[in-house]
């Protein structure tokens, strides 16, 4: 990506950037704890189902809209329907980018702190750590500043090159950890929890959680793929690109579960620990592993890098919007948006015990999510807003822009699309909006 409206240097550059956006804390931190909270294997199957029937076809649509309009989410909609209220879906996306980044950056800060904890060989208590206000705010500020520095300096030289090296290393490390974790005594029960479905565990809340997690993990529903698609050339194949991204993303999430659940049951811990799950289990795993502290420090470095390629993409959406639509100076606006996000994120940083008020915030009812501010932000921006955004955008793309025009755009560079074209048109016009709508209604208790 360049300062001017640029293009990816190569197809592989795009795949890495988009996969880098998709693969992040969502796969290794969020996926395992959501699976744990929602009863295990049945949720995993539901998740994979949503990735294939909703996530992928919807990703084609966002990429096509971006590449066709060469704009950020607001500009893309405006280019098709100038001056209409559809633009608000774009504004929602921009706001959601800031909203997600504000709590995601806090977790990314925890991750950086663990590099140090592992390196010095003393993870200490997790609850004391995350309730230390100054330390957590400092780590959060550091991570947001690092993100801004990279978005400021341009993405292609540094981050693209590094992620091409570090992502394969992460993959190898995960494979080794899967092997290690599954050799622990008592790990079999964990594997069963993770892979043997019990369909009675599926409820309305589970279904929204699975769909929300699919959108979150694949970076869909807020126009990120519109923005990244806008830097894509007409020669590139949207279909194969999206399939690669979806496959890698799902693979990494499944692998994280294959480490966590066997280890967790072997240690006699509960899968329902919530957001702290991986921060408690991974250090314990490293502590009992030969040479584990070095492996642990290395693991948290890689996890921080994975988080960084995601935070970059989150910051890129509001920045692209301000540059395209408000003619902002790119270098300056990066820091302004980052500073704003930091301020919005402070309550999340304080919501894990440091401040009683933010820890027991509880504006969103308990049947939907935990009371702490961070979980509430994660629910509003990381689940609800993405599903709602995808609902509006799929209608916009299927009906207002038109499924035929969108299909033509997808087909450019992907001739094989003609075979599934009618199916895709049905999906984007009817299936995706209907399913997402029903799930949203259910969320508001309409079917209770
Ligand atoms: N997908 C990322 C993860 O799994 C998080 C993320 C980055 C994201 N950019 C996004 C989520 C855009 C939704 C939309 O960690």
Short mmCIF file of C-alpha atoms and ligand atoms in Angstrom, two decimals:
data_model
loop_
_atom_site.label_atom_id
_atom_site.label_comp_id
_atom_site.label_asym_id
_atom_site.label_seq_id
_atom_site.Cartn_x
_atom_site.Cartn_y
_atom_site.Cartn_z
CA UNK A 1 0.00 0.00 0.00
CA UNK A 2 1.30 3.43 -0.81
CA UNK A 3 0.76 6.98 0.25
CA UNK A 4 -1.04 7.67 -3.00
CA UNK A 5 -3.89 5.39 -3.96
CA UNK A 6 -1.67 2.47 -4.83
CA UNK A 7 -1.85 -1.17 -5.69
CA UNK A 8 -0.41 -4.24 -4.09
CA UNK A 9 3.05 -4.97 -5.45
CA UNK A 10 1.97 -8.49 -6.35
CA UNK A 11 -0.80 -11.01 -5.87
CA UNK A 12 1.16 -12.65 -3.10
CA UNK A 13 1.54 -9.25 -1.46
CA UNK A 14 -2.23 -8.92 -1.34
CA UNK A 15 -2.77 -12.46 -0.04
CA UNK A 16 -0.25 -11.89 2.73
CA UNK A 17 -1.69 -8.54 3.72
CA UNK A 18 -5.28 -9.81 3.70
CA UNK A 19 -4.36 -13.09 5.39
CA UNK A 20 -2.29 -11.04 7.83
CA UNK A 21 -5.40 -9.02 8.60
CA UNK A 22 -7.51 -12.11 9.03
CA UNK A 23 -5.02 -14.12 11.06
CA UNK A 24 -4.49 -12.57 14.43
CA UNK A 25 -5.66 -12.66 18.01
CA UNK A 26 -9.04 -13.68 16.64
CA UNK A 27 -7.64 -17.07 15.74
CA UNK A 28 -5.38 -17.84 18.67
CA UNK A 29 -6.91 -15.85 21.52
CA UNK A 30 -10.60 -15.40 20.65
CA UNK A 31 -11.47 -18.60 18.80
CA UNK A 32 -10.47 -21.03 21.59
CA UNK A 33 -12.29 -19.17 24.34
CA UNK A 34 -15.46 -18.72 22.28
CA UNK A 35 -15.37 -22.43 21.48
CA UNK A 36 -14.87 -23.13 25.19
CA UNK A 37 -17.77 -20.92 26.22
CA UNK A 38 -20.07 -22.40 23.61
CA UNK A 39 -19.64 -26.06 24.33
CA UNK A 40 -16.92 -27.27 21.97
CA UNK A 41 -17.16 -29.40 18.85
CA UNK A 42 -20.72 -28.56 17.74
CA UNK A 43 -19.76 -24.90 17.77
CA UNK A 44 -16.64 -25.64 15.73
CA UNK A 45 -18.74 -27.35 13.04
CA UNK A 46 -21.20 -24.46 13.00
CA UNK A 47 -18.28 -22.08 12.66
CA UNK A 48 -16.81 -23.94 9.67
CA UNK A 49 -20.27 -24.05 8.09
CA UNK A 50 -20.59 -20.25 8.37
CA UNK A 51 -17.10 -19.69 6.98
CA UNK A 52 -17.98 -21.66 3.87
CA UNK A 53 -21.58 -20.64 3.17
CA UNK A 54 -21.51 -17.05 4.42
CA UNK A 55 -17.95 -15.85 4.98
CA UNK A 56 -16.47 -16.82 1.64
CA UNK A 57 -19.27 -15.70 -0.70
CA UNK A 58 -19.58 -12.50 1.29
CA UNK A 59 -15.83 -11.90 1.03
CA UNK A 60 -16.06 -12.09 -2.79
CA UNK A 61 -18.63 -9.29 -2.61
CA UNK A 62 -16.57 -6.95 -0.44
CA UNK A 63 -13.45 -7.48 -2.56
CA UNK A 64 -15.39 -6.89 -5.78
CA UNK A 65 -16.94 -3.65 -4.50
CA UNK A 66 -13.53 -2.40 -3.43
CA UNK A 67 -11.74 -3.28 -6.63
CA UNK A 68 -14.51 -1.88 -8.81
CA UNK A 69 -14.73 1.46 -6.98
CA UNK A 70 -11.08 1.82 -5.89
CA UNK A 71 -12.30 3.43 -2.69
CA UNK A 72 -12.73 3.06 1.07
CA UNK A 73 -16.14 1.73 2.28
CA UNK A 74 -17.86 5.13 2.37
CA UNK A 75 -16.45 6.24 -0.99
CA UNK A 76 -17.22 2.88 -2.59
CA UNK A 77 -20.90 3.15 -1.71
CA UNK A 78 -21.00 6.80 -2.69
CA UNK A 79 -19.47 6.01 -6.06
CA UNK A 80 -22.37 3.68 -6.82
CA UNK A 81 -25.27 5.57 -5.21
CA UNK A 82 -24.08 9.16 -4.81
CA UNK A 83 -25.54 11.06 -1.88
CA UNK A 84 -27.70 8.17 -0.61
CA UNK A 85 -28.13 7.01 2.98
CA UNK A 86 -26.45 3.68 2.08
CA UNK A 87 -23.26 5.55 2.86
CA UNK A 88 -24.04 5.08 6.54
CA UNK A 89 -23.05 1.44 6.22
CA UNK A 90 -19.63 2.78 5.28
CA UNK A 91 -19.53 5.14 8.25
CA UNK A 92 -20.50 2.25 10.49
CA UNK A 93 -17.54 0.31 9.09
CA UNK A 94 -15.14 3.16 9.79
CA UNK A 95 -16.47 3.48 13.34
CA UNK A 96 -16.27 -0.28 13.83
CA UNK A 97 -12.61 -0.22 12.80
CA UNK A 98 -11.88 2.23 15.60
CA UNK A 99 -14.12 0.31 18.02
CA UNK A 100 -12.42 -3.04 17.40
CA UNK A 101 -8.94 -1.56 17.46
CA UNK A 102 -9.68 0.08 20.83
CA UNK A 103 -10.09 -3.25 22.64
CA UNK A 104 -7.97 -5.39 20.34
CA UNK A 105 -4.99 -3.16 21.05
CA UNK A 106 -5.42 -3.85 24.78
CA UNK A 107 -5.17 -7.61 24.25
CA UNK A 108 -2.24 -7.09 21.88
CA UNK A 109 -0.57 -5.15 24.70
CA UNK A 110 -1.08 -8.12 27.07
CA UNK A 111 0.62 -10.28 24.45
CA UNK A 112 3.67 -8.03 24.31
CA UNK A 113 3.89 -8.09 28.11
CA UNK A 114 4.02 -11.88 28.00
CA UNK A 115 7.12 -11.83 25.79
CA UNK A 116 8.91 -10.25 28.72
CA UNK A 117 7.27 -12.50 31.30
CA UNK A 118 8.34 -15.60 29.41
CA UNK A 119 11.85 -14.30 28.81
CA UNK A 120 12.41 -13.66 32.52
CA UNK A 121 10.84 -16.99 33.36
CA UNK A 122 8.13 -15.81 35.69
CA UNK A 123 4.64 -15.34 34.27
CA UNK A 124 3.17 -14.61 37.72
CA UNK A 125 -0.56 -14.29 38.27
CA UNK A 126 -2.66 -13.32 35.28
CA UNK A 127 -5.32 -11.43 37.22
CA UNK A 128 -2.78 -9.25 39.02
CA UNK A 129 -1.12 -8.54 35.68
CA UNK A 130 -4.18 -7.37 33.75
CA UNK A 131 -5.52 -5.34 36.65
CA UNK A 132 -2.33 -3.27 36.91
CA UNK A 133 -3.64 -0.04 35.35
CA UNK A 134 -0.42 1.74 34.40
CA UNK A 135 1.36 -1.27 33.00
CA UNK A 136 -1.61 -2.30 30.86
CA UNK A 137 -2.20 1.23 29.57
CA UNK A 138 1.47 1.59 28.76
CA UNK A 139 1.56 -1.68 26.81
CA UNK A 140 -1.63 -0.69 25.00
CA UNK A 141 -0.16 2.73 24.11
CA UNK A 142 2.99 1.03 22.86
CA UNK A 143 1.05 -1.28 20.56
CA UNK A 144 -1.15 1.46 19.11
CA UNK A 145 1.93 3.61 18.52
CA UNK A 146 3.70 0.72 16.78
CA UNK A 147 0.66 0.20 14.56
CA UNK A 148 0.52 3.91 13.71
CA UNK A 149 4.26 3.96 12.97
CA UNK A 150 3.89 1.19 10.40
CA UNK A 151 0.74 2.55 8.77
CA UNK A 152 2.50 5.92 8.70
CA UNK A 153 5.60 4.51 7.04
CA UNK A 154 3.88 2.39 4.42
CA UNK A 155 3.14 -1.26 4.62
CA UNK A 156 4.88 -2.99 1.75
CA UNK A 157 8.58 -2.77 2.60
CA UNK A 158 8.63 -3.71 6.24
CA UNK A 159 5.57 -5.55 7.35
CA UNK A 160 4.90 -7.47 4.15
CA UNK A 161 8.44 -8.78 4.04
CA UNK A 162 8.47 -9.74 7.70
CA UNK A 163 5.09 -11.39 7.68
CA UNK A 164 6.19 -13.54 4.75
CA UNK A 165 8.95 -14.92 6.98
CA UNK A 166 7.22 -14.95 10.35
CA UNK A 167 3.85 -16.44 9.41
CA UNK A 168 5.38 -19.73 8.18
CA UNK A 169 7.44 -19.82 11.37
CA UNK A 170 4.26 -19.42 13.40
CA UNK A 171 2.75 -22.35 11.50
CA UNK A 172 5.70 -24.61 12.35
CA UNK A 173 5.63 -23.59 15.99
CA UNK A 174 1.89 -24.33 16.20
CA UNK A 175 2.39 -27.79 14.70
CA UNK A 176 5.09 -28.59 17.27
CA UNK A 177 2.84 -27.39 20.08
CA UNK A 178 -0.06 -29.53 18.83
CA UNK A 179 2.16 -32.58 19.02
CA UNK A 180 3.44 -31.68 22.47
CA UNK A 181 0.06 -30.85 23.91
CA UNK A 182 -1.54 -34.07 22.67
CA UNK A 183 1.10 -36.21 24.33
CA UNK A 184 0.16 -34.90 27.78
CA UNK A 185 -1.64 -37.27 30.08
CA UNK A 186 -5.39 -36.74 30.06
CA UNK A 187 -5.33 -34.72 26.82
CA UNK A 188 -7.74 -37.12 25.10
CA UNK A 189 -10.74 -35.67 26.92
CA UNK A 190 -9.86 -32.26 25.52
CA UNK A 191 -9.67 -33.60 22.02
CA UNK A 192 -13.10 -35.17 22.46
CA UNK A 193 -14.57 -31.88 23.74
CA UNK A 194 -13.12 -30.15 20.70
CA UNK A 195 -13.93 -32.70 18.02
CA UNK A 196 -16.94 -34.80 19.15
CA UNK A 197 -20.05 -32.69 18.60
CA UNK A 198 -22.89 -32.55 21.09
CA UNK A 199 -25.61 -30.72 19.17
CA UNK A 200 -27.69 -30.05 22.26
CA UNK A 201 -25.11 -27.35 23.03
CA UNK A 202 -26.37 -25.20 20.14
CA UNK A 203 -28.60 -22.29 21.14
CA UNK A 204 -29.47 -18.91 19.66
CA UNK A 205 -26.57 -17.31 21.44
CA UNK A 206 -24.20 -19.98 20.12
CA UNK A 207 -25.34 -19.39 16.56
CA UNK A 208 -24.70 -15.65 16.71
CA UNK A 209 -21.37 -16.28 18.39
CA UNK A 210 -20.34 -18.64 15.57
CA UNK A 211 -21.39 -16.20 12.88
CA UNK A 212 -19.80 -13.25 14.70
CA UNK A 213 -16.58 -15.19 15.12
CA UNK A 214 -16.55 -16.09 11.40
CA UNK A 215 -16.93 -12.42 10.40
CA UNK A 216 -14.42 -11.28 13.01
CA UNK A 217 -11.82 -13.85 12.14
CA UNK A 218 -12.08 -13.31 8.39
CA UNK A 219 -12.04 -9.50 8.83
CA UNK A 220 -15.49 -9.13 7.25
CA UNK A 221 -18.47 -6.86 7.80
CA UNK A 222 -16.77 -3.48 8.21
CA UNK A 223 -15.38 -2.90 4.76
CA UNK A 224 -11.81 -3.96 5.42
CA UNK A 225 -11.97 -6.22 2.36
CA UNK A 226 -13.48 -3.32 0.41
CA UNK A 227 -10.47 -1.22 1.38
CA UNK A 228 -7.90 -3.95 0.67
CA UNK A 229 -9.75 -4.89 -2.52
CA UNK A 230 -9.41 -1.29 -3.67
CA UNK A 231 -5.66 -1.77 -3.93
CA UNK A 232 -6.14 -4.90 -6.05
CA UNK A 233 -5.57 -4.99 -9.81
CA UNK A 234 -8.12 -6.27 -12.33
CA UNK A 235 -5.85 -9.14 -13.29
CA UNK A 236 -6.11 -10.79 -9.90
CA UNK A 237 -8.44 -13.64 -9.14
CA UNK A 238 -10.80 -12.63 -6.31
CA UNK A 239 -12.14 -16.16 -5.88
CA UNK A 240 -8.85 -17.93 -5.39
CA UNK A 241 -7.53 -15.06 -3.25
CA UNK A 242 -10.52 -15.27 -0.91
CA UNK A 243 -10.32 -19.05 -0.70
CA UNK A 244 -6.65 -18.90 0.30
CA UNK A 245 -7.36 -16.30 2.95
CA UNK A 246 -10.33 -18.21 4.34
CA UNK A 247 -8.43 -21.49 4.37
CA UNK A 248 -5.34 -20.18 6.13
CA UNK A 249 -7.44 -18.30 8.60
CA UNK A 250 -9.56 -21.32 9.51
CA UNK A 251 -6.53 -23.59 9.61
CA UNK A 252 -4.73 -21.41 12.17
CA UNK A 253 -7.82 -21.18 14.37
CA UNK A 254 -8.39 -24.95 14.29
CA UNK A 255 -4.72 -25.48 15.13
CA UNK A 256 -4.93 -23.15 18.13
CA UNK A 257 -7.80 -25.26 19.45
CA UNK A 258 -5.82 -28.46 18.92
CA UNK A 259 -3.20 -27.05 21.28
CA UNK A 260 -5.44 -25.44 23.87
CA UNK A 261 -8.14 -28.04 24.55
CA UNK A 262 -5.94 -31.10 25.03
CA UNK A 263 -3.61 -29.06 27.26
CA UNK A 264 -6.50 -27.57 29.19
CA UNK A 265 -8.11 -30.89 30.03
CA UNK A 266 -4.73 -32.41 30.85
CA UNK A 267 -4.24 -29.62 33.40
CA UNK A 268 -7.72 -30.01 34.79
CA UNK A 269 -8.77 -26.45 33.94
CA UNK A 270 -12.22 -25.29 32.78
CA UNK A 271 -12.80 -24.46 29.12
CA UNK A 272 -15.11 -21.63 30.18
CA UNK A 273 -12.45 -19.26 31.43
CA UNK A 274 -13.35 -16.59 28.87
CA UNK A 275 -10.88 -14.07 27.42
CA UNK A 276 -8.09 -15.08 29.77
CA UNK A 277 -8.10 -18.70 28.58
CA UNK A 278 -5.04 -18.75 26.33
CA UNK A 279 -3.08 -16.40 28.58
CA UNK A 280 -3.45 -18.90 31.41
CA UNK A 281 -3.06 -22.14 29.48
CA UNK A 282 -0.14 -21.31 27.19
CA UNK A 283 2.26 -20.17 29.95
CA UNK A 284 1.41 -23.30 31.97
CA UNK A 285 2.15 -25.40 28.93
CA UNK A 286 5.48 -23.67 28.41
CA UNK A 287 6.36 -23.95 32.08
CA UNK A 288 6.29 -27.74 31.99
CA UNK A 289 7.96 -28.08 28.60
CA UNK A 290 11.70 -28.61 28.32
CA UNK A 291 13.18 -25.30 27.10
CA UNK A 292 9.65 -23.99 27.34
CA UNK A 293 10.39 -20.43 28.39
CA UNK A 294 12.37 -19.68 25.25
CA UNK A 295 9.69 -21.32 23.13
CA UNK A 296 7.13 -19.27 25.09
CA UNK A 297 8.87 -15.96 24.53
CA UNK A 298 9.16 -16.82 20.87
CA UNK A 299 5.49 -17.80 20.71
CA UNK A 300 4.35 -14.48 22.15
CA UNK A 301 6.62 -12.60 19.72
CA UNK A 302 4.93 -14.36 16.81
CA UNK A 303 1.50 -13.76 18.30
CA UNK A 304 2.32 -10.06 18.63
CA UNK A 305 3.34 -9.95 14.97
CA UNK A 306 0.11 -11.69 13.97
CA UNK A 307 -1.80 -9.11 16.03
CA UNK A 308 0.16 -6.28 14.42
CA UNK A 309 -0.77 -7.24 10.86
CA UNK A 310 -4.39 -7.16 12.05
CA UNK A 311 -4.20 -3.82 13.90
CA UNK A 312 -2.59 -2.30 10.81
CA UNK A 313 -5.61 -3.31 8.76
CA UNK A 314 -8.01 -1.97 11.40
CA UNK A 315 -6.31 1.41 11.38
CA UNK A 316 -6.11 1.43 7.60
CA UNK A 317 -9.90 1.62 7.15
CA UNK A 318 -10.52 4.92 9.00
CA UNK A 319 -7.29 6.33 7.57
CA UNK A 320 -8.23 5.45 3.98
CA UNK A 321 -11.65 7.02 4.60
CA UNK A 322 -10.18 10.30 5.90
CA UNK A 323 -7.63 10.47 3.09
CA UNK A 324 -10.06 9.69 0.26
CA UNK A 325 -13.15 11.52 1.46
CA UNK A 326 -11.90 14.31 3.69
CA UNK A 327 -8.64 14.95 1.85
CA UNK A 328 -6.73 14.52 5.10
CA UNK A 329 -2.97 14.37 5.13
CA UNK A 330 -2.22 10.68 5.42
CA UNK A 331 0.78 10.95 7.71
CA UNK A 332 -0.96 13.30 10.11
CA UNK A 333 -4.34 11.56 10.19
CA UNK A 334 -2.71 8.24 11.11
CA UNK A 335 -1.58 9.71 14.43
CA UNK A 336 -4.85 11.52 15.08
CA UNK A 337 -6.93 8.35 14.59
CA UNK A 338 -4.44 6.36 16.67
CA UNK A 339 -4.62 8.86 19.54
CA UNK A 340 -8.42 8.84 19.44
CA UNK A 341 -8.48 5.04 19.46
CA UNK A 342 -6.14 5.02 22.42
CA UNK A 343 -8.48 7.26 24.42
CA UNK A 344 -11.51 5.15 23.52
CA UNK A 345 -9.57 2.05 24.56
CA UNK A 346 -8.68 3.22 28.06
CA UNK A 347 -11.94 1.96 29.64
CA UNK A 348 -11.29 -1.47 28.10
CA UNK A 349 -7.76 -1.45 29.48
CA UNK A 350 -9.14 -0.67 32.95
CA UNK A 351 -11.99 -3.17 32.77
CA UNK A 352 -10.12 -6.25 33.94
CA UNK A 353 -10.05 -5.39 37.61
CA UNK A 354 -8.29 -2.02 37.69
CA UNK A 355 -11.53 -0.01 37.82
CA UNK A 356 -14.65 -1.43 39.46
CA UNK A 357 -16.84 0.76 37.34
CA UNK A 358 -15.50 -0.53 34.01
CA UNK A 359 -15.06 -4.08 35.28
CA UNK A 360 -18.78 -4.31 36.15
CA UNK A 361 -20.00 -2.03 33.38
CA UNK A 362 -22.88 -4.29 32.32
CA UNK A 363 -24.76 -2.01 29.90
CA UNK A 364 -25.31 -4.96 27.52
CA UNK A 365 -27.39 -7.67 29.24
CA UNK A 366 -25.58 -10.62 30.75
CA UNK A 367 -27.37 -13.15 28.54
CA UNK A 368 -25.36 -11.72 25.64
CA UNK A 369 -21.90 -11.06 27.05
CA UNK A 370 -19.84 -10.50 30.19
CA UNK A 371 -20.21 -7.21 32.07
CA UNK A 372 -16.63 -5.90 31.73
CA UNK A 373 -16.18 -3.03 29.30
CA UNK A 374 -13.78 -4.95 27.07
CA UNK A 375 -16.21 -7.85 26.55
CA UNK A 376 -18.99 -5.37 25.92
CA UNK A 377 -16.97 -3.57 23.26
CA UNK A 378 -16.08 -6.91 21.76
CA UNK A 379 -19.76 -7.81 21.59
CA UNK A 380 -20.94 -4.48 20.15
CA UNK A 381 -18.17 -3.99 17.59
CA UNK A 382 -16.71 -7.48 17.18
CA UNK A 383 -20.01 -9.40 16.86
CA UNK A 384 -23.09 -7.26 16.42
CA UNK A 385 -21.72 -4.46 14.26
CA UNK A 386 -19.93 -6.84 11.89
CA UNK A 387 -23.06 -8.95 11.38
CA UNK A 388 -25.22 -5.85 10.98
CA UNK A 389 -22.69 -4.30 8.57
CA UNK A 390 -22.57 -7.47 6.50
CA UNK A 391 -26.38 -7.54 6.40
CA UNK A 392 -26.57 -4.00 4.97
CA UNK A 393 -23.61 -4.43 2.64
CA UNK A 394 -24.88 -7.71 1.19
CA UNK A 395 -28.22 -6.05 0.38
CA UNK A 396 -26.44 -3.05 -1.06
CA UNK A 397 -24.20 -5.20 -3.25
CA UNK A 398 -26.90 -7.69 -4.25
CA UNK A 399 -29.71 -5.25 -4.97
CA UNK A 400 -28.49 -1.66 -5.28
CA UNK A 401 -25.18 -2.08 -7.04
CA UNK A 402 -26.68 -5.24 -8.50
CA UNK A 403 -25.62 -8.85 -8.31
CA UNK A 404 -24.94 -8.87 -12.05
CA UNK A 405 -22.51 -5.98 -11.96
CA UNK A 406 -20.85 -7.46 -8.89
CA UNK A 407 -20.60 -10.82 -10.66
CA UNK A 408 -18.99 -9.22 -13.69
CA UNK A 409 -16.42 -7.65 -11.42
CA UNK A 410 -15.67 -10.96 -9.70
CA UNK A 411 -15.46 -12.73 -13.03
CA UNK A 412 -12.79 -10.31 -14.28
CA UNK A 413 -9.63 -12.23 -13.50
CA UNK A 414 -11.59 -15.29 -12.37
CA UNK A 415 -13.18 -16.85 -15.47
CA UNK A 416 -14.07 -20.03 -13.56
CA UNK A 417 -16.60 -17.99 -11.56
CA UNK A 418 -19.13 -18.38 -14.40
CA UNK A 419 -19.91 -21.90 -13.13
CA UNK A 420 -21.03 -20.77 -9.69
CA UNK A 421 -22.34 -17.40 -10.75
CA UNK A 422 -26.09 -18.16 -10.40
CA UNK A 423 -25.48 -19.79 -7.02
CA UNK A 424 -23.48 -16.81 -5.82
CA UNK A 425 -26.19 -14.39 -6.97
CA UNK A 426 -28.74 -16.33 -4.94
CA UNK A 427 -26.42 -16.30 -1.93
CA UNK A 428 -25.69 -12.57 -1.95
CA UNK A 429 -29.26 -11.48 -2.68
CA UNK A 430 -31.25 -13.88 -0.53
CA UNK A 431 -29.37 -16.40 1.54
CA UNK A 432 -26.77 -14.22 3.27
CA UNK A 433 -29.05 -11.30 4.19
CA UNK A 434 -31.82 -13.67 5.33
CA UNK A 435 -29.61 -15.79 7.55
CA UNK A 436 -27.85 -12.81 9.07
CA UNK A 437 -31.19 -11.06 9.64
CA UNK A 438 -32.71 -14.04 11.43
CA UNK A 439 -29.67 -14.31 13.64
CA UNK A 440 -29.87 -10.62 14.49
CA UNK A 441 -33.57 -10.89 15.35
CA UNK A 442 -32.85 -13.82 17.55
CA UNK A 443 -30.27 -11.73 19.32
CA UNK A 444 -32.94 -9.26 20.32
CA UNK A 445 -34.98 -12.10 21.74
CA UNK A 446 -37.67 -12.07 19.03
CA UNK A 447 -37.92 -15.87 19.06
CA UNK A 448 -37.71 -16.33 22.83
N1 LIG B 1 -9.43 -10.76 11.79
C1 LIG B 1 -8.59 -10.27 12.83
C2 LIG B 1 -8.33 -11.38 13.82
O1 LIG B 1 -8.85 -12.45 13.65
C3 LIG B 1 -9.15 -9.02 13.48
C4 LIG B 1 -9.45 -7.97 12.45
C5 LIG B 1 -8.56 -7.28 11.75
C6 LIG B 1 -10.72 -7.59 11.96
N2 LIG B 1 -9.19 -6.47 10.83
C7 LIG B 1 -10.51 -6.66 10.95
C8 LIG B 1 -11.98 -7.98 12.26
C9 LIG B 1 -11.58 -6.11 10.23
C10 LIG B 1 -13.06 -7.44 11.57
C11 LIG B 1 -12.85 -6.53 10.56
O2 LIG B 1 -7.61 -11.22 14.75
#
